[in-house]
PDB file of C-alpha atoms in Angstrom:
ATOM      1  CA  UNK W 909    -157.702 139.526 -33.234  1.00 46.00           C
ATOM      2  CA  UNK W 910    -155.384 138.307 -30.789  1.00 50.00           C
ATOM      3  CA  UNK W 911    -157.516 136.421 -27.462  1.00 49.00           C
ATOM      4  CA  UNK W 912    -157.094 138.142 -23.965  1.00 50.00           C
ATOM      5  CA  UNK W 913    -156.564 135.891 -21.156  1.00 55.00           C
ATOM      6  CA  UNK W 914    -158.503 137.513 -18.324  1.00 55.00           C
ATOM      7  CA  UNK W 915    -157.424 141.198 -19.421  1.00 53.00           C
ATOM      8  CA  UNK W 916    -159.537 143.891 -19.573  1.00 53.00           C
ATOM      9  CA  UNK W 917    -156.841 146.334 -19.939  1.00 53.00           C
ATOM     10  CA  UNK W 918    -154.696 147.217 -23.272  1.00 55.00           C
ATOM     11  CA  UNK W 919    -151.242 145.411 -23.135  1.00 61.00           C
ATOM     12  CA  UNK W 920    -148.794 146.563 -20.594  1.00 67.00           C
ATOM     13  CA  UNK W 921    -145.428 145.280 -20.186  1.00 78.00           C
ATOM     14  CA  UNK W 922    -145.658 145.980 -16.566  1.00 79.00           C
ATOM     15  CA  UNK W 923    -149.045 143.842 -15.769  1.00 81.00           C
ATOM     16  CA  UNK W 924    -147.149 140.951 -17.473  1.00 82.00           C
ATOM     17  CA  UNK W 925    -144.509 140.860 -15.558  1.00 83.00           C
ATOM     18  CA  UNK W 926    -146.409 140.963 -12.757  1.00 82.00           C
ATOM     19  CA  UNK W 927    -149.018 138.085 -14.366  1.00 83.00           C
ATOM     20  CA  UNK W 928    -145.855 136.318 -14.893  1.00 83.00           C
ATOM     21  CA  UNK W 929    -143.741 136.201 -11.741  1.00 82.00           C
ATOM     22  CA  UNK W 930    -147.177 135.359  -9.503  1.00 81.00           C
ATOM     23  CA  UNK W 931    -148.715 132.932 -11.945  1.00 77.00           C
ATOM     24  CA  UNK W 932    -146.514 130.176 -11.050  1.00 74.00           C
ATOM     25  CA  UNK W 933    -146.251 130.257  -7.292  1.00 80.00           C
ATOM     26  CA  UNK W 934    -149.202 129.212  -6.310  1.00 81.00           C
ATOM     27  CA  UNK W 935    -150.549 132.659  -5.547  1.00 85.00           C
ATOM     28  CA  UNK W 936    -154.092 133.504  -5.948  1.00 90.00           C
ATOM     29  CA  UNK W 937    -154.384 137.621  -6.546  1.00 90.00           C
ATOM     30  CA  UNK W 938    -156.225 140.351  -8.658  1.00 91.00           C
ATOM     31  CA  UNK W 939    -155.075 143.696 -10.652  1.00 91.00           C
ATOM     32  CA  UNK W 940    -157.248 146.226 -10.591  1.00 90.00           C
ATOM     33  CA  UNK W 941    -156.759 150.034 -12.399  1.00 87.00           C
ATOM     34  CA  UNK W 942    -156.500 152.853  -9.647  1.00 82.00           C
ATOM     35  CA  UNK W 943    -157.093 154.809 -12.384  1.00 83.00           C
ATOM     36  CA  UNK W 944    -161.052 153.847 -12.782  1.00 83.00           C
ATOM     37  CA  UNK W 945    -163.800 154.557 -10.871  1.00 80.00           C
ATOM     38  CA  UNK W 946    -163.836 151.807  -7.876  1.00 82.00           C
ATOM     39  CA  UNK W 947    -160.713 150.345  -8.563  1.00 87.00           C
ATOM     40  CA  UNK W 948    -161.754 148.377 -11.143  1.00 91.00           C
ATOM     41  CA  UNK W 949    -160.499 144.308 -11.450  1.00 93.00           C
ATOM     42  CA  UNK W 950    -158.512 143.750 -14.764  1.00 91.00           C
ATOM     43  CA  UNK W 951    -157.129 140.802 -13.909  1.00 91.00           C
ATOM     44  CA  UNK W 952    -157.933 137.962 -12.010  1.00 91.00           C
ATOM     45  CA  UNK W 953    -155.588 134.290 -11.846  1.00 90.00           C
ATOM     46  CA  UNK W 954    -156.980 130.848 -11.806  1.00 90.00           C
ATOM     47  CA  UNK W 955    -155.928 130.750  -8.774  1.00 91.00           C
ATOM     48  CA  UNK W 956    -158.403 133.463  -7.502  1.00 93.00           C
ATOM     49  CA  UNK W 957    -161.289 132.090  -9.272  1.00 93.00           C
ATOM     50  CA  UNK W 958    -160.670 128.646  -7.829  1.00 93.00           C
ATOM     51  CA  UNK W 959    -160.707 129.947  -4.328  1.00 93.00           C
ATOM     52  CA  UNK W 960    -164.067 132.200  -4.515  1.00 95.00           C
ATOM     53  CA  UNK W 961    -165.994 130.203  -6.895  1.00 95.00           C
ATOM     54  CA  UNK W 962    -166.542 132.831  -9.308  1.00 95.00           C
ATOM     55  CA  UNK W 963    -165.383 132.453 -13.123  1.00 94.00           C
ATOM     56  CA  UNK W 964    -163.135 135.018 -14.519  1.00 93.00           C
ATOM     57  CA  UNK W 965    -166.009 136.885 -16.451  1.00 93.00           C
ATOM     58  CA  UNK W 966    -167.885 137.189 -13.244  1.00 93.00           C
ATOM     59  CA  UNK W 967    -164.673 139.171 -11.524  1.00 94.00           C
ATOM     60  CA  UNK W 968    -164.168 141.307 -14.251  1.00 93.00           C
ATOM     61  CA  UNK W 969    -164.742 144.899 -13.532  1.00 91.00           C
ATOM     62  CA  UNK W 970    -165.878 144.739 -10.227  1.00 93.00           C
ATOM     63  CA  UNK W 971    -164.653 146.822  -7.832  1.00 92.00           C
ATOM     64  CA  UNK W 972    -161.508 145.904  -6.229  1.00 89.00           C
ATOM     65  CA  UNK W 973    -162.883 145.904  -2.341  1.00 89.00           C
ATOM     66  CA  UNK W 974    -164.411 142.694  -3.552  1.00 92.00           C
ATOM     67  CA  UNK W 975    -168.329 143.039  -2.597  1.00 91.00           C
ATOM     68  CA  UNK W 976    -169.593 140.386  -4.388  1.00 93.00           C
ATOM     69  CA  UNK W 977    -167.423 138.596  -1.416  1.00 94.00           C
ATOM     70  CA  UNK W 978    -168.863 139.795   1.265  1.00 94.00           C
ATOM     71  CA  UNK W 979    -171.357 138.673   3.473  1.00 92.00           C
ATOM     72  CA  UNK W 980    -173.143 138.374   7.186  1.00 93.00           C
ATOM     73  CA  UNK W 981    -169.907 138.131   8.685  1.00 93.00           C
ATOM     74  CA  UNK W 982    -167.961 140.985   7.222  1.00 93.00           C
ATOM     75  CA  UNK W 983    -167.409 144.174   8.918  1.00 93.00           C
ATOM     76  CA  UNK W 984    -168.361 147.206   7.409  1.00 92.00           C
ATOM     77  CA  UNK W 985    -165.884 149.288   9.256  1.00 93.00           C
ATOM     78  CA  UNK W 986    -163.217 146.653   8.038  1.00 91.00           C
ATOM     79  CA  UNK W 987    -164.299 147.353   4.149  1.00 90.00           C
ATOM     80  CA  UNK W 988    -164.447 151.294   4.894  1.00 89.00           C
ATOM     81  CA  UNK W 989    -160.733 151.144   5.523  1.00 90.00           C
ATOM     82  CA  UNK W 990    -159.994 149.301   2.914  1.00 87.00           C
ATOM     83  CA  UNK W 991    -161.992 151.703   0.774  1.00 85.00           C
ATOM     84  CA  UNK W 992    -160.263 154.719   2.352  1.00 86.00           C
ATOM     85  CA  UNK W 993    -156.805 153.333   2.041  1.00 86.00           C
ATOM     86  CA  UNK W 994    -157.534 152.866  -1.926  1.00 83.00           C
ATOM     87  CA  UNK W 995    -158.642 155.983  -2.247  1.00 80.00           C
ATOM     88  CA  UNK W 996    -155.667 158.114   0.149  1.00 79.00           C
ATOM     89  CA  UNK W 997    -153.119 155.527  -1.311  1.00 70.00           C
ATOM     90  CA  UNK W 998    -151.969 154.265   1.953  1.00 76.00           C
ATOM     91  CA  UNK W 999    -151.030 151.209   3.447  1.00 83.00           C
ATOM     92  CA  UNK W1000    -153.118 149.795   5.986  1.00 86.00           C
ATOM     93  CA  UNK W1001    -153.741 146.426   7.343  1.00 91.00           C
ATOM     94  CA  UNK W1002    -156.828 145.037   7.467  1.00 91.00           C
ATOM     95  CA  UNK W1003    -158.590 141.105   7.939  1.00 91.00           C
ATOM     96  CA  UNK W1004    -161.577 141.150   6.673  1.00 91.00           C
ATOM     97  CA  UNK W1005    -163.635 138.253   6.203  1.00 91.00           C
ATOM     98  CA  UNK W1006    -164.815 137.100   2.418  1.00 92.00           C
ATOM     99  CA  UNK W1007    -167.209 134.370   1.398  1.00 94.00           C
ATOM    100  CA  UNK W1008    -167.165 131.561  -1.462  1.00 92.00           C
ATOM    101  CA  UNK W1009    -169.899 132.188  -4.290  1.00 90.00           C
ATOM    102  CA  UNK W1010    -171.720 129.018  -2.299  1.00 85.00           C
TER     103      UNK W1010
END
């Protein structure tokens, strides 16, 4: 059985591509499935994991507002729209702030 990198997602030409282009630029980002209850994360980068603190098996299908991020300093009305916008599928534009497992 072939080993998935950090998918929890069948195959998907798309994702890869995606995986691909970002992986190299120094980006740190997550997939998640729109499809799933909560958005779930299906992919996370190195680059991600590095910056939070969390391992890749820790990310993993959690929801894709990122509350294992927040903390005292985060504004609930800041992760409502986020929230909303995933679920109406509109842009919005939001800073929020997110914590470091430590």
């Amino acid at each position: 059985m072939p080993v998935r990198r950090g998918h929890v997602a069948p195959q998907n030409t798309f994702l890869g591509t995606i995986i691909r282009k970002f992986e190299g630029q120094n980006k740190k980002f997550i997939i998640a499935n729109a499809r799933v209850q909560n958005c779930a994360i299906i992919y996370c980068n190195d680059g991600f994991c590095e910056m939070t603190g969390f391992s890749r098996p820790d990310v993993m299908q959690k929801p894709c507002t990122c509350d294992f991020l927040h903390g005292p300093e985060t504004k609930r009305h800041d992760v409502a729209q986020i929230a909303q916008a995933l679920l109406g599928s509109e842009e919005r534009k939001v800073e929020v702030t997110y914590y470091h497992k430590n």
